[in-house]
Tab-separated table of C-alpha atoms in Angstrom:
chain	number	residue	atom	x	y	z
A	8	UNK	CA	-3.333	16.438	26.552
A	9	UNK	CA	-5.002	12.864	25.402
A	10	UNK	CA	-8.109	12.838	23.562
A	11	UNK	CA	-11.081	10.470	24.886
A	12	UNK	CA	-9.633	7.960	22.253
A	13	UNK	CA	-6.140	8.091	22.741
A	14	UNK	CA	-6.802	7.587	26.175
A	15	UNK	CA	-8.640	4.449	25.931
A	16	UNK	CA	-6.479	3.561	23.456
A	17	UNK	CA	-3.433	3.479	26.368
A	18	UNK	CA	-5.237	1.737	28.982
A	19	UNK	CA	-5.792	-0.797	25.834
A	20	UNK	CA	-1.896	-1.332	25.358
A	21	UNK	CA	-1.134	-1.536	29.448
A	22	UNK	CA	-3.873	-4.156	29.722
A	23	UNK	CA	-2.454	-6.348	26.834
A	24	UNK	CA	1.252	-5.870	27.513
A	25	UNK	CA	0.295	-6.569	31.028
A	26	UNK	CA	-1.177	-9.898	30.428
A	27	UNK	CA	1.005	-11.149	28.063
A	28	UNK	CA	3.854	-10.293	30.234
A	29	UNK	CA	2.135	-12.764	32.577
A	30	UNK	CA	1.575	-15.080	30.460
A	31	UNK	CA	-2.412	-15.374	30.866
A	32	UNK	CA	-5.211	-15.675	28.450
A	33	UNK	CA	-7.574	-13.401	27.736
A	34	UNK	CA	-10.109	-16.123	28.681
A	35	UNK	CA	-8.492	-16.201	32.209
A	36	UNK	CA	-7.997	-12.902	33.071
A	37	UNK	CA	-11.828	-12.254	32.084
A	38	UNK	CA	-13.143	-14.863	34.395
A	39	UNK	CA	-11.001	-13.692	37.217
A	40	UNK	CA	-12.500	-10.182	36.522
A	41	UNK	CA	-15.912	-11.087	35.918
A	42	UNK	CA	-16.569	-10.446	32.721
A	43	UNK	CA	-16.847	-11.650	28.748
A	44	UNK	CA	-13.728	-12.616	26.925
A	45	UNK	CA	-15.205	-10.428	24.339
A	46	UNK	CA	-15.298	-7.100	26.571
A	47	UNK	CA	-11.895	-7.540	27.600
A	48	UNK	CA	-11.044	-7.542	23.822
A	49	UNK	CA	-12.968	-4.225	23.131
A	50	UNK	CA	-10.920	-3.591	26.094
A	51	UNK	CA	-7.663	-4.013	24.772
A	52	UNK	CA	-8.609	-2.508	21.665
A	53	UNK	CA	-9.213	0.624	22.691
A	54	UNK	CA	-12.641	0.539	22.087
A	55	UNK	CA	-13.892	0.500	25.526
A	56	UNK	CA	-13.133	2.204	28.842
A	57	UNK	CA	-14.310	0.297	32.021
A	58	UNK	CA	-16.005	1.646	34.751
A	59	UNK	CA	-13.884	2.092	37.967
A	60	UNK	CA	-14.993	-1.159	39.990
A	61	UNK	CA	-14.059	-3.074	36.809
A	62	UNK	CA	-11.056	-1.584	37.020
A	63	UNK	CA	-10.229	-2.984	40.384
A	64	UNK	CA	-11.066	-5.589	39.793
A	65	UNK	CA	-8.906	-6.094	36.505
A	66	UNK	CA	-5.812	-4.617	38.008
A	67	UNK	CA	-5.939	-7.417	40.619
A	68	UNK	CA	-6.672	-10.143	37.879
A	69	UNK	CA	-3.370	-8.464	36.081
A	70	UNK	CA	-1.359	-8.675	39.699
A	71	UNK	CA	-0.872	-4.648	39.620
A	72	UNK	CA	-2.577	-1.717	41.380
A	73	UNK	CA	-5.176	0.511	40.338
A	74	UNK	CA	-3.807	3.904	40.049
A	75	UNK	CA	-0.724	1.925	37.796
A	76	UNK	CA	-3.394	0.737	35.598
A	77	UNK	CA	-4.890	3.915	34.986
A	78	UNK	CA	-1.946	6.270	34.373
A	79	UNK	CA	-1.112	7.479	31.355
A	80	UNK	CA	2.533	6.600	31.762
A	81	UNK	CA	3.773	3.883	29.014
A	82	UNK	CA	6.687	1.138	29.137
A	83	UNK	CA	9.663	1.679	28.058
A	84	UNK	CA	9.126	-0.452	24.993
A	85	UNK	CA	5.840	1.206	23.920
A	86	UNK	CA	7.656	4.357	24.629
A	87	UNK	CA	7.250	5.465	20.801
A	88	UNK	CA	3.469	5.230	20.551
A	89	UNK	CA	3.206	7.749	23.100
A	90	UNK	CA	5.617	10.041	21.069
A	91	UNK	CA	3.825	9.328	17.828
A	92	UNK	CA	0.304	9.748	19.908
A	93	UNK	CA	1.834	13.260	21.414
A	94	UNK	CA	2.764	14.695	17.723
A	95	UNK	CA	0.391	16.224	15.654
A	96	UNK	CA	0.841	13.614	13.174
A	97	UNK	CA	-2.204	11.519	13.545
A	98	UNK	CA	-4.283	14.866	13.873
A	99	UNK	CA	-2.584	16.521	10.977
A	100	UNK	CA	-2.520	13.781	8.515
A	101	UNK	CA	-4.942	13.417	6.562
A	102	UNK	CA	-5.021	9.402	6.580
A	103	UNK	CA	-8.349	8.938	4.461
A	104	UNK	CA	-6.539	9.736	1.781
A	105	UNK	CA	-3.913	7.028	1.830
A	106	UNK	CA	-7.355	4.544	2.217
A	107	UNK	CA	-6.195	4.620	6.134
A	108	UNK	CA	-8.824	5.981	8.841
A	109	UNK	CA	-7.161	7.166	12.195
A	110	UNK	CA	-9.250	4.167	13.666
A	111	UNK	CA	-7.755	1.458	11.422
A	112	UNK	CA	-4.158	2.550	12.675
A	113	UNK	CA	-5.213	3.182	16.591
A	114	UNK	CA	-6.289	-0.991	16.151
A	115	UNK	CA	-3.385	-1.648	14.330
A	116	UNK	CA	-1.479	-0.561	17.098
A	117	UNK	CA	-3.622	-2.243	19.647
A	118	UNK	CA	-3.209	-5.585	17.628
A	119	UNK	CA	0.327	-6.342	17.891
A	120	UNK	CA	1.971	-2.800	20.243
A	121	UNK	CA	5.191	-3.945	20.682
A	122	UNK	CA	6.165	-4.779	17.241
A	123	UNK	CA	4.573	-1.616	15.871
A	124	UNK	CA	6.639	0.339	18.898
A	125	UNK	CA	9.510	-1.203	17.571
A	126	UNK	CA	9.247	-0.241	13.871
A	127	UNK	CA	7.855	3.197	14.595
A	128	UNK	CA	11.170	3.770	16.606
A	129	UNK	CA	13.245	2.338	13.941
A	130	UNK	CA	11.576	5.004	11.498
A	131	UNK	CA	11.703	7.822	14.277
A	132	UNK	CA	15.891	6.536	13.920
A	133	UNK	CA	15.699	6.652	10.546
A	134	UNK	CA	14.506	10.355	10.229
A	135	UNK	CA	16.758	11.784	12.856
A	136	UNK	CA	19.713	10.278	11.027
A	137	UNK	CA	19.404	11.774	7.764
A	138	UNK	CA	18.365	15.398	9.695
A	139	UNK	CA	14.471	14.671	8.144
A	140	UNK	CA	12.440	17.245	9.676
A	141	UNK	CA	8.603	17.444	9.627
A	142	UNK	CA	8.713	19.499	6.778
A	143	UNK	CA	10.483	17.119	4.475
A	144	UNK	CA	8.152	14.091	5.696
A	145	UNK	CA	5.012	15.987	4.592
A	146	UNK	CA	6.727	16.328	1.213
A	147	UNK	CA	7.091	12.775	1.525
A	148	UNK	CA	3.830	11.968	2.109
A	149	UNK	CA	2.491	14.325	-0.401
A	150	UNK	CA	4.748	12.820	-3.130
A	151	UNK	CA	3.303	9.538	-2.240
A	152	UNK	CA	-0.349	10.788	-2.509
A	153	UNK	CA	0.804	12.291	-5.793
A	154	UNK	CA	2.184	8.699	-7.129
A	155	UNK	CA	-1.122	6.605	-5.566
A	156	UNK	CA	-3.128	8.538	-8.421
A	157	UNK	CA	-0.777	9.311	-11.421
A	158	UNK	CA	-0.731	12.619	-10.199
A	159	UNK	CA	-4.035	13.123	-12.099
A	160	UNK	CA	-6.757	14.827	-10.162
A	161	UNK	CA	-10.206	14.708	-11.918
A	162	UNK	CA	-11.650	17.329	-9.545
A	163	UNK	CA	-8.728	19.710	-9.656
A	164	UNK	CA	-9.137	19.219	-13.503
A	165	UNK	CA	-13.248	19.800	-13.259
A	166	UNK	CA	-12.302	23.324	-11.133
A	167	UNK	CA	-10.414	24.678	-13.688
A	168	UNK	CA	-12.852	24.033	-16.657
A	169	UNK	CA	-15.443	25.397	-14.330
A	170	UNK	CA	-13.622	28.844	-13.434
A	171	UNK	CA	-12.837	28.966	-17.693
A	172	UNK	CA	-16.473	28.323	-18.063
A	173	UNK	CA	-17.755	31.049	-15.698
A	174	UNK	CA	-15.161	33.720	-17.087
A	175	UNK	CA	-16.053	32.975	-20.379
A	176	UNK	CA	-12.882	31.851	-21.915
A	177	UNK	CA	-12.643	28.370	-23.210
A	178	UNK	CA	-9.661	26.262	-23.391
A	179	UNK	CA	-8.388	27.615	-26.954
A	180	UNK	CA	-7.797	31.210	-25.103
A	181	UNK	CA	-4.038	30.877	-23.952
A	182	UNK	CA	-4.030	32.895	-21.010
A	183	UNK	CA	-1.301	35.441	-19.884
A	184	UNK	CA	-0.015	36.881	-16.840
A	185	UNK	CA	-1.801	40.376	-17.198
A	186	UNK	CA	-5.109	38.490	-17.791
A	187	UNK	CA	-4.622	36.928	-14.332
A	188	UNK	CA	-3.632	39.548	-12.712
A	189	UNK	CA	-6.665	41.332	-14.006
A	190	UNK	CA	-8.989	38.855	-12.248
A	191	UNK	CA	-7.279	39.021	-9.150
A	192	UNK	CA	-7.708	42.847	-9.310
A	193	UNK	CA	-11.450	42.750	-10.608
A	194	UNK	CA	-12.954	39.773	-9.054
A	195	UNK	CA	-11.100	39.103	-5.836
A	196	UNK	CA	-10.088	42.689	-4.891
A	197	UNK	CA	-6.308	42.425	-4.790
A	198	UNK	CA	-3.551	44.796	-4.675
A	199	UNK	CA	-0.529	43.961	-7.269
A	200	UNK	CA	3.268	45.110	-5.808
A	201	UNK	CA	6.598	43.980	-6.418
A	202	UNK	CA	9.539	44.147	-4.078
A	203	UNK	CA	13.432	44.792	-4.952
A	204	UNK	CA	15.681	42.321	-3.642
A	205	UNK	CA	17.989	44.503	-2.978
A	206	UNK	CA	16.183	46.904	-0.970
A	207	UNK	CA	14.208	43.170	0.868
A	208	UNK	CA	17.471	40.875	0.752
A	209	UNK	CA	15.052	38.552	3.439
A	210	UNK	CA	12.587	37.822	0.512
A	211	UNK	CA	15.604	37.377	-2.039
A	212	UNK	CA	14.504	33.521	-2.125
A	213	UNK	CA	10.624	34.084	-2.342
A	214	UNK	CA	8.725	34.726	-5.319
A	215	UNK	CA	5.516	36.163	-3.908
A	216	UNK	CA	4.248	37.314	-0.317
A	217	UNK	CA	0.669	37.767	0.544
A	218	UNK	CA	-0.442	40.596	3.036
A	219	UNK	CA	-3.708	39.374	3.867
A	220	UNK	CA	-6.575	41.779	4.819
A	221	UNK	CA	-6.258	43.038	8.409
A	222	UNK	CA	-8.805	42.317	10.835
A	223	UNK	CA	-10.007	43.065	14.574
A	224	UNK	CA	-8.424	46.164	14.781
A	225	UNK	CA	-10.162	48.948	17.123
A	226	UNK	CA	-11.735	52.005	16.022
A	227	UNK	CA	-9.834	54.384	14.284
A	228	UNK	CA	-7.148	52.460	12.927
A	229	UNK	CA	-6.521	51.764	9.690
A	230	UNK	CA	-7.565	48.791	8.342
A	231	UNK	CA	-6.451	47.233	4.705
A	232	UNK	CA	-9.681	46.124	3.012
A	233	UNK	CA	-7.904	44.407	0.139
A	234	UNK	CA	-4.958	41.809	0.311
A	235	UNK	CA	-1.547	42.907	-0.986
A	236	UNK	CA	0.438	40.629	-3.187
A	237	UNK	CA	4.023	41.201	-3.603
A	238	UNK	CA	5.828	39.627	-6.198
A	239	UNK	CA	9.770	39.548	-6.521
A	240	UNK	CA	10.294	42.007	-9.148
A	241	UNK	CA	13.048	39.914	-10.937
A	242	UNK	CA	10.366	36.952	-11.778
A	243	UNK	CA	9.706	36.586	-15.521
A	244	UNK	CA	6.167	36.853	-17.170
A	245	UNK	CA	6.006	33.059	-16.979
A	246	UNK	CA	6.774	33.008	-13.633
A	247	UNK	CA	4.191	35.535	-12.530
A	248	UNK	CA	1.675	34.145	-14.585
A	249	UNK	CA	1.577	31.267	-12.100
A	250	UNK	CA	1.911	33.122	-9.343
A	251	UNK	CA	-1.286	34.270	-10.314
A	252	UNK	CA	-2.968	31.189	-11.450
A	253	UNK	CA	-2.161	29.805	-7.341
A	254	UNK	CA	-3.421	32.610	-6.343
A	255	UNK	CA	-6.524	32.516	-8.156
A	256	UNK	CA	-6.335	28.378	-7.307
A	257	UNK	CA	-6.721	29.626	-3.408
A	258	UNK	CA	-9.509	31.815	-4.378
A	259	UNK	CA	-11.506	29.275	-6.645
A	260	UNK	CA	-11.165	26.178	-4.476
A	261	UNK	CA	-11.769	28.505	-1.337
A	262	UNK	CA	-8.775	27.389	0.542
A	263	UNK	CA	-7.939	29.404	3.553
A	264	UNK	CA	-5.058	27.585	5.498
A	265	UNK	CA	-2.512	28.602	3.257
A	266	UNK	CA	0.989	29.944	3.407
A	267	UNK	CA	1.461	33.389	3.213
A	268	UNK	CA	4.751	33.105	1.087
A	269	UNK	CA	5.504	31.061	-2.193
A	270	UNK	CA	7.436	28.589	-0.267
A	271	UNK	CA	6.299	26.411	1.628
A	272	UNK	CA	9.766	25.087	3.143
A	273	UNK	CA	8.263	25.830	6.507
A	274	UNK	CA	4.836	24.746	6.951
A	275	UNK	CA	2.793	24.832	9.620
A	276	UNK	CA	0.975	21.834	8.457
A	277	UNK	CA	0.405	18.954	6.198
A	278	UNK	CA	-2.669	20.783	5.430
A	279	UNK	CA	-0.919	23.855	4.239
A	280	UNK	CA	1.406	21.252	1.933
A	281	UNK	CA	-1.406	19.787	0.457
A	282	UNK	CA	-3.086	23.280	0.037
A	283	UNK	CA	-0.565	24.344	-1.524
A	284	UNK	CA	-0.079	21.244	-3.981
A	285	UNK	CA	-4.117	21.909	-4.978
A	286	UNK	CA	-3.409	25.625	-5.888
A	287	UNK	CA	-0.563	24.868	-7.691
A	288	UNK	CA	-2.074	22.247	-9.680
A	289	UNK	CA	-4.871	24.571	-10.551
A	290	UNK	CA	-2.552	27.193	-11.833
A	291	UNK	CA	-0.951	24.462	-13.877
A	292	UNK	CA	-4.362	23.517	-15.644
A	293	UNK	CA	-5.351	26.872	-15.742
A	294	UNK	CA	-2.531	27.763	-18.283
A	295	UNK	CA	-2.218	24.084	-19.859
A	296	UNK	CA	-5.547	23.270	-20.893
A	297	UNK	CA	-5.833	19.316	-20.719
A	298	UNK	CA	-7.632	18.765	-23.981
A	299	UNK	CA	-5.451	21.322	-26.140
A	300	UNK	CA	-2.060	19.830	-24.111
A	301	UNK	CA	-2.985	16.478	-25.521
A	302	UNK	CA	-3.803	17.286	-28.818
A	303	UNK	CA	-0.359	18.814	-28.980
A	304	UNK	CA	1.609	15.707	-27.352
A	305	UNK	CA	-0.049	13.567	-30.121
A	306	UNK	CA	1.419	16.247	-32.637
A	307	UNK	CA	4.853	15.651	-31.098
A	308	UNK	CA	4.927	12.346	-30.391
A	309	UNK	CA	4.026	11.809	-33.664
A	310	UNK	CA	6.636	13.188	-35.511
A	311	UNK	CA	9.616	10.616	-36.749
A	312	UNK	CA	12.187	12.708	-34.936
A	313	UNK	CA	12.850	14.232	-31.818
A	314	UNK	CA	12.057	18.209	-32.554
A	315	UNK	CA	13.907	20.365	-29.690
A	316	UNK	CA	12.060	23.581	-31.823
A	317	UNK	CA	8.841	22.197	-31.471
A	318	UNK	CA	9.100	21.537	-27.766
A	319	UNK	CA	10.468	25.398	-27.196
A	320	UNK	CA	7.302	26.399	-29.493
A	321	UNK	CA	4.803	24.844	-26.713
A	322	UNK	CA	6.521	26.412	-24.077
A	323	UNK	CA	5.785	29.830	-25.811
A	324	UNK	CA	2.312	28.751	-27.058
A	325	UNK	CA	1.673	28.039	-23.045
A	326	UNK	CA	3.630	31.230	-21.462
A	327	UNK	CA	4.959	28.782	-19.395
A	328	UNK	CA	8.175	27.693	-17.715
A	329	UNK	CA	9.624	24.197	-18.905
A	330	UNK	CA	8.756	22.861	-15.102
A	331	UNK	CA	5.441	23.999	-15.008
A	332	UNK	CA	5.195	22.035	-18.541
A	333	UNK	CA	6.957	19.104	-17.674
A	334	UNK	CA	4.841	19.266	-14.495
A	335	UNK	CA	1.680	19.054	-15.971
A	336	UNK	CA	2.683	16.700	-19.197
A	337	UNK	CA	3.009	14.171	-15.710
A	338	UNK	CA	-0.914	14.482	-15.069
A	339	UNK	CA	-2.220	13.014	-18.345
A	340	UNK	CA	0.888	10.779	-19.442
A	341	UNK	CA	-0.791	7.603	-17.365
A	342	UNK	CA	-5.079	8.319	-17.628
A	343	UNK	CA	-4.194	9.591	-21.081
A	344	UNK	CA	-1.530	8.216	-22.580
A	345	UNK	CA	-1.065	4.794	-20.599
A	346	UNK	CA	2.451	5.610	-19.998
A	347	UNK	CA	2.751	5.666	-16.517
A	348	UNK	CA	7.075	4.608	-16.478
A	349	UNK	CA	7.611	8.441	-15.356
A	350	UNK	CA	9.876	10.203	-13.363
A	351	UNK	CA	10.621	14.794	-13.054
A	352	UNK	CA	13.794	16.035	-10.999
A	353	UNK	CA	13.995	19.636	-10.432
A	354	UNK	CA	17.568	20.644	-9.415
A	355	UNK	CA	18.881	23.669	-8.523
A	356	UNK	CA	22.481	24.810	-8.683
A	357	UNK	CA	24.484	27.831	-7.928
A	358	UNK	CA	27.535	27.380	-9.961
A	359	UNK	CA	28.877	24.578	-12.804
A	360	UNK	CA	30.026	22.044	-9.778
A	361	UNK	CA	27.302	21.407	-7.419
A	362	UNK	CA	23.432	20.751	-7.830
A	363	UNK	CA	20.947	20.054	-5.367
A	364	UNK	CA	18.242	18.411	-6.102
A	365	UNK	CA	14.796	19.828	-4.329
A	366	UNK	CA	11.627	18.502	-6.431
A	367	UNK	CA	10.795	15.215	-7.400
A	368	UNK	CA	7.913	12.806	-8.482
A	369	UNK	CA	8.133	9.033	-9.251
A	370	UNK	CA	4.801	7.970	-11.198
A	371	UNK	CA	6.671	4.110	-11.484
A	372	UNK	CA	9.322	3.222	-9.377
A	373	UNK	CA	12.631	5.100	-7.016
A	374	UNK	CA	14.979	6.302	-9.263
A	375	UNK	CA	18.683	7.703	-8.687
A	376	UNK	CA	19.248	9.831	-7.576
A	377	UNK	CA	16.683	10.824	-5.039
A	378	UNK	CA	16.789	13.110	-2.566
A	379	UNK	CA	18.958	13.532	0.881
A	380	UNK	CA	19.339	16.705	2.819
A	381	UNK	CA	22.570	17.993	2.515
A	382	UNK	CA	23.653	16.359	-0.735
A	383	UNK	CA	24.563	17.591	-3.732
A	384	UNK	CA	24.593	15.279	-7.312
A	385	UNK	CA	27.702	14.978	-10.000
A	386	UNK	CA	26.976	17.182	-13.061
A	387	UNK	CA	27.973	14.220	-15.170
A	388	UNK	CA	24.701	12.441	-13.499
A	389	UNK	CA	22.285	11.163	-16.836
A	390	UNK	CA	19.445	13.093	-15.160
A	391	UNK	CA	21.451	16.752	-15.071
């Protein structure tokens, strides 16, 4: 089903493509209607929706029929708006905050249809060629939201010195995974569990699932009060420990579309992507205090030589896994630092021959390599 707008919005396009198929003015085919120029513009725009006699009377200043003007039914050429206006995309996307309101791109559209048809079906092409599916293009777009602000987030940041400040612990407190898990338990309620992959070989390749509470159940059944979190019982402390922090990121910035599991490989929605990012993020800044990280990168940075002991010390100041560091040295390199010429690759690898490379984040410019589904990377790659 079309919304009000979207449906404007088509009779726009069928209007315009109609005219300029025939090769008339908007000034014409106004007159011979009977009405402004400058209504048959908001017309075409998608901004208006005539009344039925003006429909009439436009369909015969077009040389077409009524009931062809008004269905929904596109061209073959603007054939790809109607598939990108019958996704979820424009509905799931948050477009504000690429500086892009759903209205600017409905006018775009209107402006100039079938060259925008065009290049949304060469993208469409694009995707299905490399086997893109929606997942991977809300990674996509999430990376790109990531690189638009240095992958710095003042308000993530001002969440996280706000939960230290209410819990009393200030940012010279490192914080560990039992202390997390002890907020979870004490101020949110939660159940702690871990599951054996061997006796749950489905969850082998999750690190946490969340049983949330249960609800609308009938009298007399049980209901679970509390939500459950399993963790994979062959994470490591540093692991759990931001398990927890995401957790306790959901809870804090009161995020409720969520995923249920710790990967998000199949998401429902951008939304949950995004979500998921924001938790993250949190547990990130929740065990790498901004101030006390920076003090420490001037303490490296200043040193005359490259000190691998140094850099194993932080890790084990933070309780943190080298990604999770790396990760978060990426949100105050550019505000910071003024280094902004930054790249992290995450691959993964099951044996000495192949890698595959599934995380990455460009704060300057594309780097090789960079990522394709199906493809694994050369071990002698500079990056591995």
């Amino acid at each position: 089903m079309y919304s009000t707008e979207q449906i404007r919005l088509i009779f726009g396009l069928k209007v315009k493509q109609l005219r300029q198929d025939r090769g008339l003015s908007a000034y014409v085919v106004a007159e011979q209607a009977g009405f402004s120029p400058s209504y048959l513009n908001e017309i075409e725009k998608g901004k208006k929706y005539p009344k039925s006699e003006k429909i009439f009377a436009l369909a015969s200043a077009l040389s077409t029929d009524y009931d062809s003007l008004v269905s929904l039914k596109l061209s073959k050429r603007l054939e790809p708006i109607a598939e990108l206006l019958n996704s979820n995309i424009l509905q799931e996307m948050p477009l504000e905050l690429f500086g892009l309101e759903p209205a600017d791109l409905l006018e775009l559209l209107s402006e100039a249809p079938a060259k925008i048809s065009a290049f949304i079906s060469t993208l469409i092409e694009i995707s299905r060629s490399h086997g893109m599916n929606v997942e991977q293009f809300y990674f996509s777009a999430l990376r790109s939201y990531q690189e638009m602000h240095d992958n710095d987030f003042p308000d993530l940041e001002e969440a996280v010195t706000h939960y230290r400040q209410s819990i009393g612990i200030g940012e010279d407190i490192a914080l560990t995974a039992g202390d997390l898990q002890s907020r979870l338990e004490t101020d949110f309620n939660y159940q702690i569990g871990d599951f054996q992959e061997d006796k749950h070989p489905a969850l082998a390749r999750l690190r946490s699932v969340l049983l949330p509470p249960d609800g609308g159940l009938s009298a007399g059944q049980h209901v679970k009060q509390a939500p459950v979190l399993l963790l994979n019982a062959a994470l490591e402390s540093e692991q759990r420990a931001f398990t927890f922090g995401r957790e306790l990121g959901y809870k804090t910035l009161t995020i409720s579309n969520r995923a249920l599991v710790s990967s998000v490989l199949e998401a429902e929605s951008f939304e949950q992507v995004l979500n998921n990012f924001k938790a993250s993020y949190f547990a990130g800044a929740l065990l790498i205090p901004r101030q006390r990280l920076c003090t420490d990168l001037l303490v490296l940075f200043g040193q005359p030589m490259f000190d691998a002991a140094a850099w194993v010390a932080l890790l084990t100041r933070y309780g943190v896994t080298p990604e999770v560091l790396f990760n978060r040295i990426t949100n105050v390199m550019t505000t910071e630092f003024g280094i902004g010429q930054l790249f992290l690759l995450r691959f993964d690898t099951a044996n000495e021959q192949k890698f595959y490379l599934n995380k990455e984040l460009y704060l300057s410019s594309l780097k090789d390599p960079h990522s394709a589904r199906h493809e694994h990377y050369c071990r002698r790659l500079l990056p591995l």
